[in-house]
mmCIF file of C-alpha atoms in Angstrom:
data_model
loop_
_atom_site.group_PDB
_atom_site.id
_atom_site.type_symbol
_atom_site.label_atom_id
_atom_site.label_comp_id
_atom_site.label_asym_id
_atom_site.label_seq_id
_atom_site.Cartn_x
_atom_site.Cartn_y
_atom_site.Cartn_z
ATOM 1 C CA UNK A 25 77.847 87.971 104.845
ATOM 2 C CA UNK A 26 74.676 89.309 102.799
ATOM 3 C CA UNK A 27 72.619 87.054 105.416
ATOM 4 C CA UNK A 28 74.661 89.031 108.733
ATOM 5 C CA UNK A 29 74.466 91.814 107.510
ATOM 6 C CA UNK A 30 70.363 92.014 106.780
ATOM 7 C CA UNK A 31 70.124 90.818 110.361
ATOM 8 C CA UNK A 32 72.544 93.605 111.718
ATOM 9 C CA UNK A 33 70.528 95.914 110.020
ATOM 10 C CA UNK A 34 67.238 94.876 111.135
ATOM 11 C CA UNK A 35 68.255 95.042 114.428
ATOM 12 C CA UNK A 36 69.999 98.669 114.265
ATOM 13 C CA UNK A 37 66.035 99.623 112.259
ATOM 14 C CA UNK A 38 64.503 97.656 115.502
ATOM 15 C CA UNK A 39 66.596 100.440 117.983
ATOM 16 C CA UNK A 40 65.394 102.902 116.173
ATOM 17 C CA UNK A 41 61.926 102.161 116.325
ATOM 18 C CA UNK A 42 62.313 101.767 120.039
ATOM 19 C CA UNK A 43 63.902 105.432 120.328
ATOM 20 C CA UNK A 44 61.854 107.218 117.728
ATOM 21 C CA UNK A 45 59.609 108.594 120.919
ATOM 22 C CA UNK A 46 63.067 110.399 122.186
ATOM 23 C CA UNK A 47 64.337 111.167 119.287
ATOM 24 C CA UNK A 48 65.554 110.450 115.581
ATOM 25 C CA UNK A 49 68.117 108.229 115.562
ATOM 26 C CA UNK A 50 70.398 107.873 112.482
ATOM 27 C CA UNK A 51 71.757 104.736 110.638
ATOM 28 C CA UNK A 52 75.481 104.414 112.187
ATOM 29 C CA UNK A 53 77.441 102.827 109.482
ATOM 30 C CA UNK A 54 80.692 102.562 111.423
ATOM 31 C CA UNK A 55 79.082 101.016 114.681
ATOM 32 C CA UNK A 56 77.560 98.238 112.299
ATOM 33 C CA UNK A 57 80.192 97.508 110.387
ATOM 34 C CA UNK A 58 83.070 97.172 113.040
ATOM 35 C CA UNK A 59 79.871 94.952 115.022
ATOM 36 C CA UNK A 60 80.229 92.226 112.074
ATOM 37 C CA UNK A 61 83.731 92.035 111.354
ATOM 38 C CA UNK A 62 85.092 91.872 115.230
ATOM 39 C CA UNK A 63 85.339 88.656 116.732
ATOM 40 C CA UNK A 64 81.754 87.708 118.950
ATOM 41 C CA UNK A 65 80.896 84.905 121.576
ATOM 42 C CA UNK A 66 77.750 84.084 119.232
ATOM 43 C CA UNK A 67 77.069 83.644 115.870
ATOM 44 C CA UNK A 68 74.672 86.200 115.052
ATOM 45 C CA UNK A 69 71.633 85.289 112.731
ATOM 46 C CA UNK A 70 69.177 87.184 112.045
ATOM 47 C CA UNK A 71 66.841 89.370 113.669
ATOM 48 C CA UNK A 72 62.708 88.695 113.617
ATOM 49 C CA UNK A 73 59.959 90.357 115.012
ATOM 50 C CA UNK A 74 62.055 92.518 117.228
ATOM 51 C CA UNK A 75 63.968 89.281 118.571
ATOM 52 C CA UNK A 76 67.576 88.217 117.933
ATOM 53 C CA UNK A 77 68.547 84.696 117.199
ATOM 54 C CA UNK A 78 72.038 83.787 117.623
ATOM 55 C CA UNK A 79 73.598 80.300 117.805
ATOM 56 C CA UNK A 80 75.760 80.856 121.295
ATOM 57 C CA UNK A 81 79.011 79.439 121.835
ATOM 58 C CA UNK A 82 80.628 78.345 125.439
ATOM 59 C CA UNK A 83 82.120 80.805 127.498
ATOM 60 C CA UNK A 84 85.439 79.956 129.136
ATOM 61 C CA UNK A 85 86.772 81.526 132.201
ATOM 62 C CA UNK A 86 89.222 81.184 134.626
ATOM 63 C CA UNK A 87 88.775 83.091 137.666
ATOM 64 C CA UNK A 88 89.665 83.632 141.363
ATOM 65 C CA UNK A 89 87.370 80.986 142.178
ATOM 66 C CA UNK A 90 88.550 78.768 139.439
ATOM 67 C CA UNK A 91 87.273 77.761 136.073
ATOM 68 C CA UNK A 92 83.910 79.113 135.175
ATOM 69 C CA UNK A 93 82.193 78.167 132.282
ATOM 70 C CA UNK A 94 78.428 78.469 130.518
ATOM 71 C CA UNK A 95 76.673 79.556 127.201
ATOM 72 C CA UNK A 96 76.925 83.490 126.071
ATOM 73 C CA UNK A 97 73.059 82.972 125.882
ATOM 74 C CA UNK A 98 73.139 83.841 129.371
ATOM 75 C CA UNK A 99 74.136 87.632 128.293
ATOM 76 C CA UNK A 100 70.715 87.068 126.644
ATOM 77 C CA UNK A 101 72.173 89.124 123.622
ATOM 78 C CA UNK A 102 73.346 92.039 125.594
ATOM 79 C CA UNK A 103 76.652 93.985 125.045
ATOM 80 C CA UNK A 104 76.471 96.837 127.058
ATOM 81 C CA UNK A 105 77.349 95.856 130.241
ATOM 82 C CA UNK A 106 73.947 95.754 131.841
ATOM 83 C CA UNK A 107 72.921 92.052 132.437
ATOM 84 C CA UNK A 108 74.704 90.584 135.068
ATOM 85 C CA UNK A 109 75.503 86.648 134.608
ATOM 86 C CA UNK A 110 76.109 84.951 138.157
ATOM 87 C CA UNK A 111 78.327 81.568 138.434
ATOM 88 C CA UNK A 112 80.207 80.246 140.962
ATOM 89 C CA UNK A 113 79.899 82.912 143.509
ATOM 90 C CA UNK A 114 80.748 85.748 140.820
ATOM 91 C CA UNK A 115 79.232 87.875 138.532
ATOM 92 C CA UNK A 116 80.355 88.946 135.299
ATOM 93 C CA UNK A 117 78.705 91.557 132.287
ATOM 94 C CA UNK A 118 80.061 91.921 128.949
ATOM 95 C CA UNK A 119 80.870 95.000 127.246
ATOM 96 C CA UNK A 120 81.862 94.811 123.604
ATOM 97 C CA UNK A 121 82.250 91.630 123.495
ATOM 98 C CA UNK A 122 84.644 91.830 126.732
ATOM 99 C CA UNK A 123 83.623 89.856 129.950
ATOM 100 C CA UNK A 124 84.103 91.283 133.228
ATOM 101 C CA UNK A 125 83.799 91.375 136.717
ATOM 102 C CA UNK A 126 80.778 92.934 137.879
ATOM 103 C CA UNK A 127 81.664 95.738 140.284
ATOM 104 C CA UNK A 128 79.190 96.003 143.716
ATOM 105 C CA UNK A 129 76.463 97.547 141.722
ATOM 106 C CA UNK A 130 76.311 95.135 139.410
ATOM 107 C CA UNK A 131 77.451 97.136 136.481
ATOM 108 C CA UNK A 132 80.813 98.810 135.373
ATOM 109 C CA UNK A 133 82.671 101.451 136.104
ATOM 110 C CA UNK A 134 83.901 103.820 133.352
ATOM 111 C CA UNK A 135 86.805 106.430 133.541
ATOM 112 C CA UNK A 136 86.712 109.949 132.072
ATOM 113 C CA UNK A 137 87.895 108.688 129.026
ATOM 114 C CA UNK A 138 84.739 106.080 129.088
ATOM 115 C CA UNK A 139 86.744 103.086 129.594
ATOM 116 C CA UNK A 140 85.827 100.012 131.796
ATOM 117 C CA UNK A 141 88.213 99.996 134.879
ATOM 118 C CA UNK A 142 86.245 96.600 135.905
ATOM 119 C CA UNK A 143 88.668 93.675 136.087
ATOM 120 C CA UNK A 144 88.800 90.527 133.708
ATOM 121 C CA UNK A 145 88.994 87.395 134.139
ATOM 122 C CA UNK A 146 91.495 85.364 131.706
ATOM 123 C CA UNK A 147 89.195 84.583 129.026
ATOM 124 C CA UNK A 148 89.544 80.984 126.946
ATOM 125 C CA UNK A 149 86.208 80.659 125.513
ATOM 126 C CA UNK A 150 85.270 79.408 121.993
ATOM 127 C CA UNK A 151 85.054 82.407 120.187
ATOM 128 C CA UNK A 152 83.473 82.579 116.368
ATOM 129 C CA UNK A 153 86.913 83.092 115.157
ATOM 130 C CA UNK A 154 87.879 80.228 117.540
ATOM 131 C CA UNK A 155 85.256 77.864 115.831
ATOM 132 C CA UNK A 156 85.982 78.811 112.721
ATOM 133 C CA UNK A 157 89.216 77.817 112.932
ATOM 134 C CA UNK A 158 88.623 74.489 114.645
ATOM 135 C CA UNK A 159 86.062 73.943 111.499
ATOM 136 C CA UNK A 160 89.176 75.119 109.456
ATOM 137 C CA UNK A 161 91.222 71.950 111.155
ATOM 138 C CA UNK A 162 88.405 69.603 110.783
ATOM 139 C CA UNK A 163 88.037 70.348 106.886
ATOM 140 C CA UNK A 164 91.884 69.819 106.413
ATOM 141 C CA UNK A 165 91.962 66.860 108.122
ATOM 142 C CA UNK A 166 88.991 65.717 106.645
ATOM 143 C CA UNK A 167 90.483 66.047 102.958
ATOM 144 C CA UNK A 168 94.363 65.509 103.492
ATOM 145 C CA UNK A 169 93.700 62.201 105.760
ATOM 146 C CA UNK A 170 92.036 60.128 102.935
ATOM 147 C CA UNK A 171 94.193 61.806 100.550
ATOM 148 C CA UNK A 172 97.720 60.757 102.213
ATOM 149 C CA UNK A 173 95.771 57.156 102.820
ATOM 150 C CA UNK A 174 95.038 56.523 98.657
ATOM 151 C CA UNK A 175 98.669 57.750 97.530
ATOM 152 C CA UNK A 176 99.801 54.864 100.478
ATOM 153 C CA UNK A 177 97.513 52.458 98.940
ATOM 154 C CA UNK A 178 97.516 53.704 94.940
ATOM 155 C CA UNK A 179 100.424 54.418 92.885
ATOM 156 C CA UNK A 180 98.761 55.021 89.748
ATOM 157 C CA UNK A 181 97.124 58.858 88.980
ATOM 158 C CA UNK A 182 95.029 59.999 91.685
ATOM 159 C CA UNK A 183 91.681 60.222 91.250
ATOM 160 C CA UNK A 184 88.725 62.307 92.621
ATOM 161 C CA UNK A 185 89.518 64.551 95.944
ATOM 162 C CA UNK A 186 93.315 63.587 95.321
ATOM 163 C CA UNK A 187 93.366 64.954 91.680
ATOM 164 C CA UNK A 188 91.521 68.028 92.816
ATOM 165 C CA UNK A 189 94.793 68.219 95.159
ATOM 166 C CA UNK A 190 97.638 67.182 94.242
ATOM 167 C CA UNK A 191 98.300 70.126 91.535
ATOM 168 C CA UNK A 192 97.857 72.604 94.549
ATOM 169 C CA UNK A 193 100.644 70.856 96.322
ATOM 170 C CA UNK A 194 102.659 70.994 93.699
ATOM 171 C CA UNK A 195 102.456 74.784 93.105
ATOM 172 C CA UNK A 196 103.298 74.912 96.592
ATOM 173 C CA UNK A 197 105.971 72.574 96.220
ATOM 174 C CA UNK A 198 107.891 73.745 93.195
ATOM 175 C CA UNK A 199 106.946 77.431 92.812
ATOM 176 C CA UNK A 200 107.038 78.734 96.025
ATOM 177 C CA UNK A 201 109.422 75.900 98.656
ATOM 178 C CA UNK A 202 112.135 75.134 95.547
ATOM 179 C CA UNK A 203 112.710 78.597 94.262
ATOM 180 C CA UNK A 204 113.132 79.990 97.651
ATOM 181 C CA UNK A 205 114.349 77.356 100.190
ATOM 182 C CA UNK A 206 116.358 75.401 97.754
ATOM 183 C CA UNK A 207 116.173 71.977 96.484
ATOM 184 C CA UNK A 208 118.334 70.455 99.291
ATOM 185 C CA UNK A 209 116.536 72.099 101.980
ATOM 186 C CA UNK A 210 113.284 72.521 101.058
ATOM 187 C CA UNK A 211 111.493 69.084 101.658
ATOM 188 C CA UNK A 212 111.572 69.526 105.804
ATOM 189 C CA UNK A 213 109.759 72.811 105.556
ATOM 190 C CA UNK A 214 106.969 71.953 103.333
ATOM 191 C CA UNK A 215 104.344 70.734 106.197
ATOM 192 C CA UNK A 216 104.427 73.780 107.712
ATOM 193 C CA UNK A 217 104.271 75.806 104.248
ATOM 194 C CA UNK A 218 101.476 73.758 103.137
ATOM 195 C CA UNK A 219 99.134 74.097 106.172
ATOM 196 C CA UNK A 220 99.637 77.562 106.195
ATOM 197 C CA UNK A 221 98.420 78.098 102.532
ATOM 198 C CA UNK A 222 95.195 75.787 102.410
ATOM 199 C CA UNK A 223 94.503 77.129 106.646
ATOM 200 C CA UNK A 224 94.241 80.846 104.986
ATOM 201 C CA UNK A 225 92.993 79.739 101.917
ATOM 202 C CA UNK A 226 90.148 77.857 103.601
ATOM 203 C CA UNK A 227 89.466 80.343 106.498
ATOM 204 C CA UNK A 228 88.737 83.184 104.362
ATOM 205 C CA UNK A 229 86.819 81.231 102.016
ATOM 206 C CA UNK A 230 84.661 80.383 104.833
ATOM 207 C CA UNK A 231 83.968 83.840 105.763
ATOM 208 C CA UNK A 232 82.656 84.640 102.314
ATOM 209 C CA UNK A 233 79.879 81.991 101.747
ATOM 210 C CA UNK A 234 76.698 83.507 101.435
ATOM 211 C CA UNK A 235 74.002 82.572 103.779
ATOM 212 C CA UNK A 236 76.413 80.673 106.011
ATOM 213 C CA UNK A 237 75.373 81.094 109.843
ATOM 214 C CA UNK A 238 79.301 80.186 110.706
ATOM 215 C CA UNK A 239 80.873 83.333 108.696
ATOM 216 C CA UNK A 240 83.832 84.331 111.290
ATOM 217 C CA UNK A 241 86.982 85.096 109.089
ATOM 218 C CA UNK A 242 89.532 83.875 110.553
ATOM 219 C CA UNK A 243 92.198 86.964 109.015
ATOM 220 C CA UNK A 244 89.875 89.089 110.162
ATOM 221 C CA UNK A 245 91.212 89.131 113.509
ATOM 222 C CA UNK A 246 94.830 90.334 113.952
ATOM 223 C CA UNK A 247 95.992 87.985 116.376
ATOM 224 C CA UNK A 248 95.208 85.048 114.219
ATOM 225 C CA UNK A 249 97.937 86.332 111.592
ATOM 226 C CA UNK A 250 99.867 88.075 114.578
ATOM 227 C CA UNK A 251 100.486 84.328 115.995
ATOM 228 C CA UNK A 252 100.940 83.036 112.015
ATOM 229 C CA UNK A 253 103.648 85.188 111.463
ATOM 230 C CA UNK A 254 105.472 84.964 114.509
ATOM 231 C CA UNK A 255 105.274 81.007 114.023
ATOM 232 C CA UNK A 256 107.389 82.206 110.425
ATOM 233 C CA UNK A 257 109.534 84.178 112.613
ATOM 234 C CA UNK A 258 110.440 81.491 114.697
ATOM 235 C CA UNK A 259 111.019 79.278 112.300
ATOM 236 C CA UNK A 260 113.132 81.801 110.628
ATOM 237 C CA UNK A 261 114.856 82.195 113.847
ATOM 238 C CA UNK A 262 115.894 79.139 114.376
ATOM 239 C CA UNK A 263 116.570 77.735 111.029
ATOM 240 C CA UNK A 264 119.130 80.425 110.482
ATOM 241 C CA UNK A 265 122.637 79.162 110.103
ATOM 242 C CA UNK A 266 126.183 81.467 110.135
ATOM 243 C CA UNK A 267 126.079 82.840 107.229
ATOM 244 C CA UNK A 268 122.816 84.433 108.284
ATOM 245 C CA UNK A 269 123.673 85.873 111.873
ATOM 246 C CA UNK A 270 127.208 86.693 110.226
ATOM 247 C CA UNK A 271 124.977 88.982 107.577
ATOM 248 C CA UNK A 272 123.193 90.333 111.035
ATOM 249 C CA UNK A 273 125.706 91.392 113.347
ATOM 250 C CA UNK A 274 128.752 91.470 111.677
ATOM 251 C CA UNK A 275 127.900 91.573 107.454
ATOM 252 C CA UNK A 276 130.848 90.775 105.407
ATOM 253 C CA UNK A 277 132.964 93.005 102.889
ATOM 254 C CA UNK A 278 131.849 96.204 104.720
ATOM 255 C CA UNK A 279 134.266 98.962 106.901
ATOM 256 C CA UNK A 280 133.699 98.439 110.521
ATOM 257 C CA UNK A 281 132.040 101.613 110.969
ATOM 258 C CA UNK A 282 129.388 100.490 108.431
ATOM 259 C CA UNK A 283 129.217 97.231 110.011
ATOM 260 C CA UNK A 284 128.434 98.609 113.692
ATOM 261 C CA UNK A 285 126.278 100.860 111.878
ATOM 262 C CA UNK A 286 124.145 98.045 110.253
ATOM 263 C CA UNK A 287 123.743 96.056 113.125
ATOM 264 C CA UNK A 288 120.695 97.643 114.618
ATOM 265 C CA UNK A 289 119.192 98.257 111.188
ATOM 266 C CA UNK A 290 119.544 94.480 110.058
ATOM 267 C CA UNK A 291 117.582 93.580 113.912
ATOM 268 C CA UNK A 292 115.189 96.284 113.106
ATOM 269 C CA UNK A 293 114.745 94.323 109.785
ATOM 270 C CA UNK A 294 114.492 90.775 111.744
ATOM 271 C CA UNK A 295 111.247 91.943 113.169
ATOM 272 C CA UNK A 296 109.562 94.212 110.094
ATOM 273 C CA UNK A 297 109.116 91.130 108.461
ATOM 274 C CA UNK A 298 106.858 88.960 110.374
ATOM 275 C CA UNK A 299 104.957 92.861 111.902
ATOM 276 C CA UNK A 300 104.522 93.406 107.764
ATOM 277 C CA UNK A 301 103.400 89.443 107.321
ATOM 278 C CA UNK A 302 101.032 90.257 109.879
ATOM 279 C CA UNK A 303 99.068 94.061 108.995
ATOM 280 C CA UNK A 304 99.606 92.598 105.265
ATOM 281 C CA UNK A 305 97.244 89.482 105.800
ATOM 282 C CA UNK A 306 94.935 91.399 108.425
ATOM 283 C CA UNK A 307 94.487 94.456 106.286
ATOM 284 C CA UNK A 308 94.049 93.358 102.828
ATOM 285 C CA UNK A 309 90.690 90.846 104.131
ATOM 286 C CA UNK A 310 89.577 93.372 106.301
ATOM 287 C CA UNK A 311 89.189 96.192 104.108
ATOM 288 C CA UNK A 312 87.311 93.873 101.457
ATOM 289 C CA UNK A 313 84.630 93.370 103.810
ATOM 290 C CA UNK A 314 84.245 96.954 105.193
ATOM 291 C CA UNK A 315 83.995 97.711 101.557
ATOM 292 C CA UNK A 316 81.449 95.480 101.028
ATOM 293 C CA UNK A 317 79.596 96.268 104.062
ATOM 294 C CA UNK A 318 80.047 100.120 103.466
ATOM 295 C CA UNK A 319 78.639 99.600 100.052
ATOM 296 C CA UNK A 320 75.177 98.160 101.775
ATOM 297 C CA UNK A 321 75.477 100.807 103.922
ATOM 298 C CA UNK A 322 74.629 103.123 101.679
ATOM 299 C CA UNK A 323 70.803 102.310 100.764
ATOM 300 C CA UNK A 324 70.485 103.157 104.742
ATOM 301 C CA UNK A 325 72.579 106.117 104.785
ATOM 302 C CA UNK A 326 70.424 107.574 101.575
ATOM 303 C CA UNK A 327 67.386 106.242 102.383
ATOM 304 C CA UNK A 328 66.625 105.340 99.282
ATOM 305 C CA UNK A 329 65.871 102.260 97.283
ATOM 306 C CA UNK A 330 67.421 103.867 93.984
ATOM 307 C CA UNK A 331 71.143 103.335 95.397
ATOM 308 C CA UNK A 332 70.276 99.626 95.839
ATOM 309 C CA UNK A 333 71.129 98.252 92.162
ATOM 310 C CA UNK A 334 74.567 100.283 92.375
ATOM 311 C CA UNK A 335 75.421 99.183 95.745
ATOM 312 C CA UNK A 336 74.250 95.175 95.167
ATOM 313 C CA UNK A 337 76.074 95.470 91.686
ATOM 314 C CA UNK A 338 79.542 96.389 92.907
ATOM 315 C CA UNK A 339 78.892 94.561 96.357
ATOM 316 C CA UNK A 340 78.838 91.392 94.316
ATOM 317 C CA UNK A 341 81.430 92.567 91.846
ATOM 318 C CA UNK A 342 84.002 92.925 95.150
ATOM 319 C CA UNK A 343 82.891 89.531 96.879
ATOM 320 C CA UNK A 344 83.775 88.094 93.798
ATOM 321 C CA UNK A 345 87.011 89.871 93.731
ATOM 322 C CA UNK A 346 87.383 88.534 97.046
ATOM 323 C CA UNK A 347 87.585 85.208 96.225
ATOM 324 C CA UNK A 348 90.330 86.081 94.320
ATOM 325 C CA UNK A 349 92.119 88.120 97.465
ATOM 326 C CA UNK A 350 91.890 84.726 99.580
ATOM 327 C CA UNK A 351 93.730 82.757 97.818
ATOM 328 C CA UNK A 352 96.294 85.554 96.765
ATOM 329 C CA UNK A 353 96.592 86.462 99.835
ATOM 330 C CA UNK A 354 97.305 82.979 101.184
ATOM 331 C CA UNK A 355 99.923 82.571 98.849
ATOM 332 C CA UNK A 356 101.627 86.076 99.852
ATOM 333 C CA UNK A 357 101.925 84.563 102.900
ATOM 334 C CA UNK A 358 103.246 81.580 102.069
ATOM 335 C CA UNK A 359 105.499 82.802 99.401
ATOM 336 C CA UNK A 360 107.010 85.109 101.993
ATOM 337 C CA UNK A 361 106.884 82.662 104.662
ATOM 338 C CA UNK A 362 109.156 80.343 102.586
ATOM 339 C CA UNK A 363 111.242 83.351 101.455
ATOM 340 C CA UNK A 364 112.564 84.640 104.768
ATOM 341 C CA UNK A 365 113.115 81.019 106.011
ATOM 342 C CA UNK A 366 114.961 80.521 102.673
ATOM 343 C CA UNK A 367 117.512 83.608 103.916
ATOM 344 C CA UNK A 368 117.653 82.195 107.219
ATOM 345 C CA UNK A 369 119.715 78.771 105.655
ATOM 346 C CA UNK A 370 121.261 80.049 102.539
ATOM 347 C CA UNK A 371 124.749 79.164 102.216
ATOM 348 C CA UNK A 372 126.632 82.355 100.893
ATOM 349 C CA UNK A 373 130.411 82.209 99.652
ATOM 350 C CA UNK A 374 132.185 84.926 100.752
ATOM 351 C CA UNK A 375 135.179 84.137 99.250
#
């Protein structure tokens, strides 16, 4: 992150260098800092000698003439909408990080409101977010493969990568699965419980080592946990047994008018759950690293190297604390996750 965001602000100095014969331009914290945490079709770098160096990732599209597909070096760095990329017969621009159809003069066409009306192409390229989260996979299966190969072959204490492992899956096991699921039902859940936890755990720890090119966060984006938590909800959904739809639309021990009243309230509540799930996990690594950006922000804004030592100090102090946040926050998750399917097929008596 420290590494990103010296290049992001070389490059914003490098603009304004490039303007100063128009006019002064000013340090836009806002544009800078919503630039590194939004998902990109490159990994930026750094910034040298007015050049920027980004490791580009493919570009995926499928079009009216079929699949297209090349490197986002062919933007050659450009995001407003100004260098046109020709394949297959069409040509496409990018605009904040959006691909589009070039229009006849080769550009785009805004609104009033200064929105692209250009159309899009459906869009399945290999985002940072997207490779960080196949790099996510690889790691997993990279440490739970040999793991689940030496308990099949050793029955004694584990040793090495196992040890380092094995008490994790037991806090997953018996203080967040057991306590909420139940002993009887617990055991067919755990997969999915467990690859949630270490997938969070691991993405966000991957988008807070310093100097690392690869630095997409994988909660950063909110259709990562969007999709997360509507994988919960459906497993909530369909793991729920009689007693839980009877507790939905028709809730025992209640007057009829109360019950009709409920209803809608309890199917409001169905789908508050995984919406909370999912602003909970986007918002709480989100706001860490605008902090932490906004707190670099502020030798620029000031212009002064005297703010430095504050702004380093308690930059550090909350990427620290951050380490901390992602692996709370992949246990909120989890501990929810297990605690709504746990409602779903609890067995209530009634009687």
């Amino acid at each position: 992150m420290l590494l990103s965001f010296a290049g992001f602000s070389q490059e914003a100095h490098g603009e304004h260098h490039a303007d100063e014969a128009q006019h002064e331009e000013e340090f836009n914290a806002t544009e800078l800092i919503m630039h590194h945490i939004k998902d990109a079709h490159e990994f930026h770098i750094a910034d040298f000698n007015g050049k920027s160096y980004s490791l580009p990732l493919p570009v995926i599209l499928w079009t009216n003439n079929g699949l297209v597909t090349f490197l986002s070096s062919a933007f050659h760095h450009d995001d407003s909408g100004k260098v046109v990329v020709e394949r297959n017969g069409q040509k496409f621009v990018r605009l904040h990080d959006e691909i589009y159809y070039a229009n006849a003069e080769n550009g785009i066409t805004f609104n009033e409101e200064h929105h692209a009306e250009n159309d899009r192409p459906l869009n399945f390229s290999i985002t940072k977010n997207v490779f960080t989260l196949f790099l996510d996979a690889a790691l997993m299966l990279l440490i739970f493969i040999p793991v689940a190969r030496s308990y099949k072959k050793n029955s004694k204490a584990p040793k090495g990568l196992a040890a380092f492992i094995e008490p994790l899956i037991v806090f997953v096991r018996d203080d967040i699965a057991v306590p909420n699921i139940g002993e009887k039902k617990y055991a067919k859940y755990m997969p999915y419980l467990l690859t949630v936890f270490f997938l969070i755990w691991f993405g966000n720890i991957f988008g807070l080592i310093p100097f690392f090119p690869f630095s997409g966060t994988l909660t950063n984006d909110i259709l990562f946990t969007g999709v997360m938590a509507t994988i919960t909800f459906l497993f909530t959904l369909f793991s729920g047994n009689k007693d839980y739809w009877k507790h939905i639309f028709w809730m025992p021990g209640l007057p009829v008018p109360m019950k009709i009243f409920m209803i809608p309230v309890e199917l409001i509540g169905m789908f508050t759950k995984p919406f909370a799930l999912m602003i909970r996990l986007f918002a709480n690594i989100t706001a860490g690293h605008i902090i932490i950006l906004s707190l670099f922000s502020l030798i620029f804004i000031f212009k002064t190297a005297f703010v430095s030592p504050v702004s380093v100090g308690f930059a550090l102090f909350m990427n620290v604390l951050e380490l901390l946040v992602a692996a709370l926050q992949a246990y909120v998750f989890t501990l929810l996750s297990a605690l709504f399917i746990g409602q779903a097929v609890a067995e209530h008596d009634h009687h």
